Amino acid sequence: MSQARLVAEYVLSAGSQREAHELADAIAREQTIEVPPGVGSDELQARMLGRIEAVESVGEGRFLAKISFSPEVVGTGLPQILNVAWGNVSLMSGVRLEGLSIPDHVLEELPGPSLGIDGMRALVGAGGRRALFSVAVKPVGRTSQELAELASVFARAGVDVIKDDHGLVDQDPAPFHERVRLVADAVAEANAVSGGHAVYFPNVTGPVDVLDERIDHAAACGCRGIMLCPSIVGLDAMRAVASRRRDLAIMAHPSHAQSAPRRAEGIAPEVLFGTLYRVAGADAAVYVNAEGRFAWPLDTCHAINRNLRRPLGRLRTALPTPAGGVNAADAARWLDTYGPDTMLLIGGSLLARDDVLAATHAVVEAAHATVDRQAEGGPSDE
Amino acid sequence: MSQARLVAEYVLSAGSQREAHELADAIAREQTIEVPPGVGSDELQARMLGRIEAVESVGEGRFLAKISFSPEVVGTGLPQILNVAWGNVSLMSGVRLEGLSIPDHVLEELPGPSLGIDGMRALVGAGGRRALFSVAVKPVGRTSQELAELASVFARAGVDVIKDDHGLVDQDPAPFHERVRLVADAVAEANAVSGGHAVYFPNVTGPVDVLDERIDHAAACGCRGIMLCPSIVGLDAMRAVASRRRDLAIMAHPSHAQSAPRRAEGIAPEVLFGTLYRVAGADAAVYVNAEGRFAWPLDTCHAINRNLRRPLGRLRTALPTPAGGVNAADAARWLDTYGPDTMLLIGGSLLARDDVLAATHAVVEAAHATVDRQAEGGPSDE
């Protein structure tokens, strides 16, 4: 078979090169035929077993193992990619998924972003190659009317993307259908007055059997995109949404993603948010910014950005969307750090200000200034 | 509001009681209103914020925090339970979900197992209160015909549940529709000859848009149950299947579950496999047995078993299904350890034997003997 193989990179905690090799052997077997040596013909084992491409030391007690998997085992569906690259091995101690190379023939079958970075700029009428700015309406407990009024303030301030907080689902104070209708109308009215192009992405995350109906309601209310939590509804559920509705942008929120830097296990954030969320259709991938409430290191943020922006088969790029305690006063600095192919998401920090409109407008100006700062020889991606 | 609150128990890594309290405060805020103190009225904050019920030391640098969440925030859907109990907090370092109490009014809206332990026994014609025995047809790479022949051997040996390996999806050597038809027919024919009641649970895990069709095909082939990987297709997708098809048993496989004992983060296995898989509809929850390839401690297995078997609203119990490198020679010992409300799952160990039929039959006899051993005053659940 001439098709390329899926390649997964695991960081293994092991006491020696030999121990790391044994662990890599165990993974290559576990993730494919999952039977003891000798079961199945030699031909079958040669054909189906994962192949160890390299095992190398990357630090004290840490080894990087590259294992490739046959197209015959992997097929082209996203669930089986997860099953092969991070299936039973996700239950092992001392194994972390740190890299994933998906072959072109598999990428061909995955939707990727509907709009991509350029399409998101066009959606919000951004002139030039500038950064975008997103805010959240919140908190849960406010009424639909209160949330709509807040959205109106944001739209008048010139925000690009107004999203629901991920904690807003279908609670009594702001039921889904009512909230989406009122907030969408408020944003449209504010745009009509200001001449702006703010868009509203409601949170459609919910039971899988109402997901499509919620998305259709959002579209019927004039929304040009939606927000959902792929790690809650399932990554393949987002892939199905992205395949079905190429007319809508998807903002992917990391709630329940169980991913963080510096762990010995789990999926590395740059793989989950940078690669998997993108191939599954996220136009914007929300992740935890450095220095925020979660204290992620800056190099993780850069690694996520790189994966969202790099060439990947025929798939469009996706917007890195750092969030999670970004202070509005630091907006310009973060946009300098990440460059204009970024959407900064600021939530609570704006709401704590006495004058929300003015505070929001200041960040809008910082986002609009990113092209100029770039032209002055500003930030790199590293 | 008089409805009971959702209670999550987190184990926190912290340097002091005070630091643990601050972290618990941050979680209670993060998982609900997610805005800085002061945003939103006092009334709103009092109503919606998570409430810290207790923070206590449980070891050097480890604290157990119990946080309860308002019914108004949680609602009754499974996605929002995940979002509230293990949403953004899953991205934090040093926080682990170790307990989850779901209130009765929420359990009322969740399907739980269709058959439960008693129903599973009835399904396979098990006389008395004995343990069940399950095997896997595998490996990937074999043809549908070869897998059907293996299933026939298992059925003739008297196995209760024959399942697909989770690595078998829709690959060329054994495409889904062909495999399920041939294996189901082979098991039915073997039953007709032997007078046995073996059932076949095909692996229906796949893209979400073909999931229902695969399940309907399995049912059309006479299957009385199916196997799927809820952590791949999404926990709520399994919940939807369980709600739609109360006539089928569900065996839940832990591939991609990212859960293991002894970690500082993640969902504890007893919560994920013992509680969440059960409420979402698993009749049998496959997990990693002690002493197997993954070396999980025995107390984790007992904790999972307890959660699967304990009273839980109106929901049925589910069968603990230890697996993952269980040696056929140890079957009787494991059944003694776990008791008759258990289904032992043995895969590769049987296939490595020269005489698969005889080796399988020996385990069948051990499972059938569990009632007698129980009557002699055998195992406890601890």
JSON list of N, CA, C and O in Angstrom, two decimals, chain B residues 350-367:
[
{"chain": "B", "resi": 350, "resn": "LEU", "atom": "N", "xyz": [-6.33, -16.13, 25.59]},
{"chain": "B", "resi": 350, "resn": "LEU", "atom": "CA", "xyz": [-6.95, -17.35, 25.06]},
{"chain": "B", "resi": 350, "resn": "LEU", "atom": "C", "xyz": [-6.45, -17.67, 23.66]},
{"chain": "B", "resi": 350, "resn": "LEU", "atom": "O", "xyz": [-6.26, -18.84, 23.30]},
{"chain": "B", "resi": 351, "resn": "LEU", "atom": "N", "xyz": [-6.22, -16.60, 22.87]},
{"chain": "B", "resi": 351, "resn": "LEU", "atom": "CA", "xyz": [-5.83, -16.82, 21.48]},
{"chain": "B", "resi": 351, "resn": "LEU", "atom": "C", "xyz": [-4.43, -17.38, 21.39]},
{"chain": "B", "resi": 351, "resn": "LEU", "atom": "O", "xyz": [-4.06, -17.98, 20.38]},
{"chain": "B", "resi": 352, "resn": "ALA", "atom": "N", "xyz": [-3.63, -17.19, 22.46]},
{"chain": "B", "resi": 352, "resn": "ALA", "atom": "CA", "xyz": [-2.25, -17.67, 22.44]},
{"chain": "B", "resi": 352, "resn": "ALA", "atom": "C", "xyz": [-2.18, -19.17, 22.75]},
{"chain": "B", "resi": 352, "resn": "ALA", "atom": "O", "xyz": [-1.11, -19.77, 22.67]},
{"chain": "B", "resi": 353, "resn": "ARG", "atom": "N", "xyz": [-3.29, -19.78, 23.13]},
{"chain": "B", "resi": 353, "resn": "ARG", "atom": "CA", "xyz": [-3.27, -21.20, 23.47]},
{"chain": "B", "resi": 353, "resn": "ARG", "atom": "C", "xyz": [-3.33, -22.08, 22.22]},
{"chain": "B", "resi": 353, "resn": "ARG", "atom": "O", "xyz": [-3.93, -21.72, 21.22]},
{"chain": "B", "resi": 354, "resn": "ASP", "atom": "N", "xyz": [-2.75, -23.27, 22.34]},
{"chain": "B", "resi": 354, "resn": "ASP", "atom": "CA", "xyz": [-2.80, -24.23, 21.23]},
{"chain": "B", "resi": 354, "resn": "ASP", "atom": "C", "xyz": [-4.24, -24.67, 20.97]},
{"chain": "B", "resi": 354, "resn": "ASP", "atom": "O", "xyz": [-4.68, -24.79, 19.84]},
{"chain": "B", "resi": 355, "resn": "ASP", "atom": "N", "xyz": [-4.96, -24.91, 22.06]},
{"chain": "B", "resi": 355, "resn": "ASP", "atom": "CA", "xyz": [-6.34, -25.38, 21.93]},
{"chain": "B", "resi": 355, "resn": "ASP", "atom": "C", "xyz": [-7.27, -24.30, 22.50]},
{"chain": "B", "resi": 355, "resn": "ASP", "atom": "O", "xyz": [-7.56, -24.27, 23.70]},
{"chain": "B", "resi": 356, "resn": "VAL", "atom": "N", "xyz": [-7.71, -23.40, 21.63]},
{"chain": "B", "resi": 356, "resn": "VAL", "atom": "CA", "xyz": [-8.51, -22.26, 22.08]},
{"chain": "B", "resi": 356, "resn": "VAL", "atom": "C", "xyz": [-9.83, -22.74, 22.70]},
{"chain": "B", "resi": 356, "resn": "VAL", "atom": "O", "xyz": [-10.28, -22.22, 23.73]},
{"chain": "B", "resi": 357, "resn": "LEU", "atom": "N", "xyz": [-10.43, -23.76, 22.09]},
{"chain": "B", "resi": 357, "resn": "LEU", "atom": "CA", "xyz": [-11.71, -24.27, 22.59]},
{"chain": "B", "resi": 357, "resn": "LEU", "atom": "C", "xyz": [-11.57, -24.77, 24.03]},
{"chain": "B", "resi": 357, "resn": "LEU", "atom": "O", "xyz": [-12.37, -24.41, 24.91]},
{"chain": "B", "resi": 358, "resn": "ALA", "atom": "N", "xyz": [-10.56, -25.57, 24.28]},
{"chain": "B", "resi": 358, "resn": "ALA", "atom": "CA", "xyz": [-10.39, -26.14, 25.62]},
{"chain": "B", "resi": 358, "resn": "ALA", "atom": "C", "xyz": [-10.05, -25.06, 26.64]},
{"chain": "B", "resi": 358, "resn": "ALA", "atom": "O", "xyz": [-10.57, -25.05, 27.76]},
{"chain": "B", "resi": 359, "resn": "ALA", "atom": "N", "xyz": [-9.17, -24.13, 26.24]},
{"chain": "B", "resi": 359, "resn": "ALA", "atom": "CA", "xyz": [-8.77, -23.06, 27.17]},
{"chain": "B", "resi": 359, "resn": "ALA", "atom": "C", "xyz": [-9.97, -22.19, 27.51]},
{"chain": "B", "resi": 359, "resn": "ALA", "atom": "O", "xyz": [-10.16, -21.79, 28.66]},
{"chain": "B", "resi": 360, "resn": "THR", "atom": "N", "xyz": [-10.81, -21.93, 26.51]},
{"chain": "B", "resi": 360, "resn": "THR", "atom": "CA", "xyz": [-12.00, -21.11, 26.74]},
{"chain": "B", "resi": 360, "resn": "THR", "atom": "C", "xyz": [-12.98, -21.84, 27.64]},
{"chain": "B", "resi": 360, "resn": "THR", "atom": "O", "xyz": [-13.56, -21.26, 28.57]},
{"chain": "B", "resi": 361, "resn": "HIS", "atom": "N", "xyz": [-13.14, -23.12, 27.36]},
{"chain": "B", "resi": 361, "resn": "HIS", "atom": "CA", "xyz": [-14.10, -23.89, 28.14]},
{"chain": "B", "resi": 361, "resn": "HIS", "atom": "C", "xyz": [-13.71, -23.93, 29.63]},
{"chain": "B", "resi": 361, "resn": "HIS", "atom": "O", "xyz": [-14.58, -23.93, 30.51]},
{"chain": "B", "resi": 362, "resn": "ALA", "atom": "N", "xyz": [-12.42, -23.95, 29.89]},
{"chain": "B", "resi": 362, "resn": "ALA", "atom": "CA", "xyz": [-11.97, -23.97, 31.29]},
{"chain": "B", "resi": 362, "resn": "ALA", "atom": "C", "xyz": [-12.40, -22.69, 32.01]},
{"chain": "B", "resi": 362, "resn": "ALA", "atom": "O", "xyz": [-12.80, -22.74, 33.18]},
{"chain": "B", "resi": 363, "resn": "VAL", "atom": "N", "xyz": [-12.35, -21.56, 31.31]},
{"chain": "B", "resi": 363, "resn": "VAL", "atom": "CA", "xyz": [-12.79, -20.31, 31.94]},
{"chain": "B", "resi": 363, "resn": "VAL", "atom": "C", "xyz": [-14.31, -20.31, 32.11]},
{"chain": "B", "resi": 363, "resn": "VAL", "atom": "O", "xyz": [-14.84, -19.83, 33.11]},
{"chain": "B", "resi": 364, "resn": "VAL", "atom": "N", "xyz": [-15.01, -20.86, 31.11]},
{"chain": "B", "resi": 364, "resn": "VAL", "atom": "CA", "xyz": [-16.47, -20.99, 31.23]},
{"chain": "B", "resi": 364, "resn": "VAL", "atom": "C", "xyz": [-16.82, -21.75, 32.51]},
{"chain": "B", "resi": 364, "resn": "VAL", "atom": "O", "xyz": [-17.70, -21.34, 33.28]},
{"chain": "B", "resi": 365, "resn": "GLU", "atom": "N", "xyz": [-16.11, -22.82, 32.77]},
{"chain": "B", "resi": 365, "resn": "GLU", "atom": "CA", "xyz": [-16.40, -23.61, 33.97]},
{"chain": "B", "resi": 365, "resn": "GLU", "atom": "C", "xyz": [-16.13, -22.81, 35.24]},
{"chain": "B", "resi": 365, "resn": "GLU", "atom": "O", "xyz": [-16.88, -22.92, 36.22]},
{"chain": "B", "resi": 366, "resn": "ALA", "atom": "N", "xyz": [-15.09, -22.02, 35.20]},
{"chain": "B", "resi": 366, "resn": "ALA", "atom": "CA", "xyz": [-14.79, -21.18, 36.38]},
{"chain": "B", "resi": 366, "resn": "ALA", "atom": "C", "xyz": [-15.91, -20.17, 36.61]},
{"chain": "B", "resi": 366, "resn": "ALA", "atom": "O", "xyz": [-16.33, -19.94, 37.75]},
{"chain": "B", "resi": 367, "resn": "ALA", "atom": "N", "xyz": [-16.42, -19.58, 35.53]},
{"chain": "B", "resi": 367, "resn": "ALA", "atom": "CA", "xyz": [-17.51, -18.60, 35.67]},
{"chain": "B", "resi": 367, "resn": "ALA", "atom": "C", "xyz": [-18.77, -19.30, 36.20]},
{"chain": "B", "resi": 367, "resn": "ALA", "atom": "O", "xyz": [-19.46, -18.77, 37.08]}
]
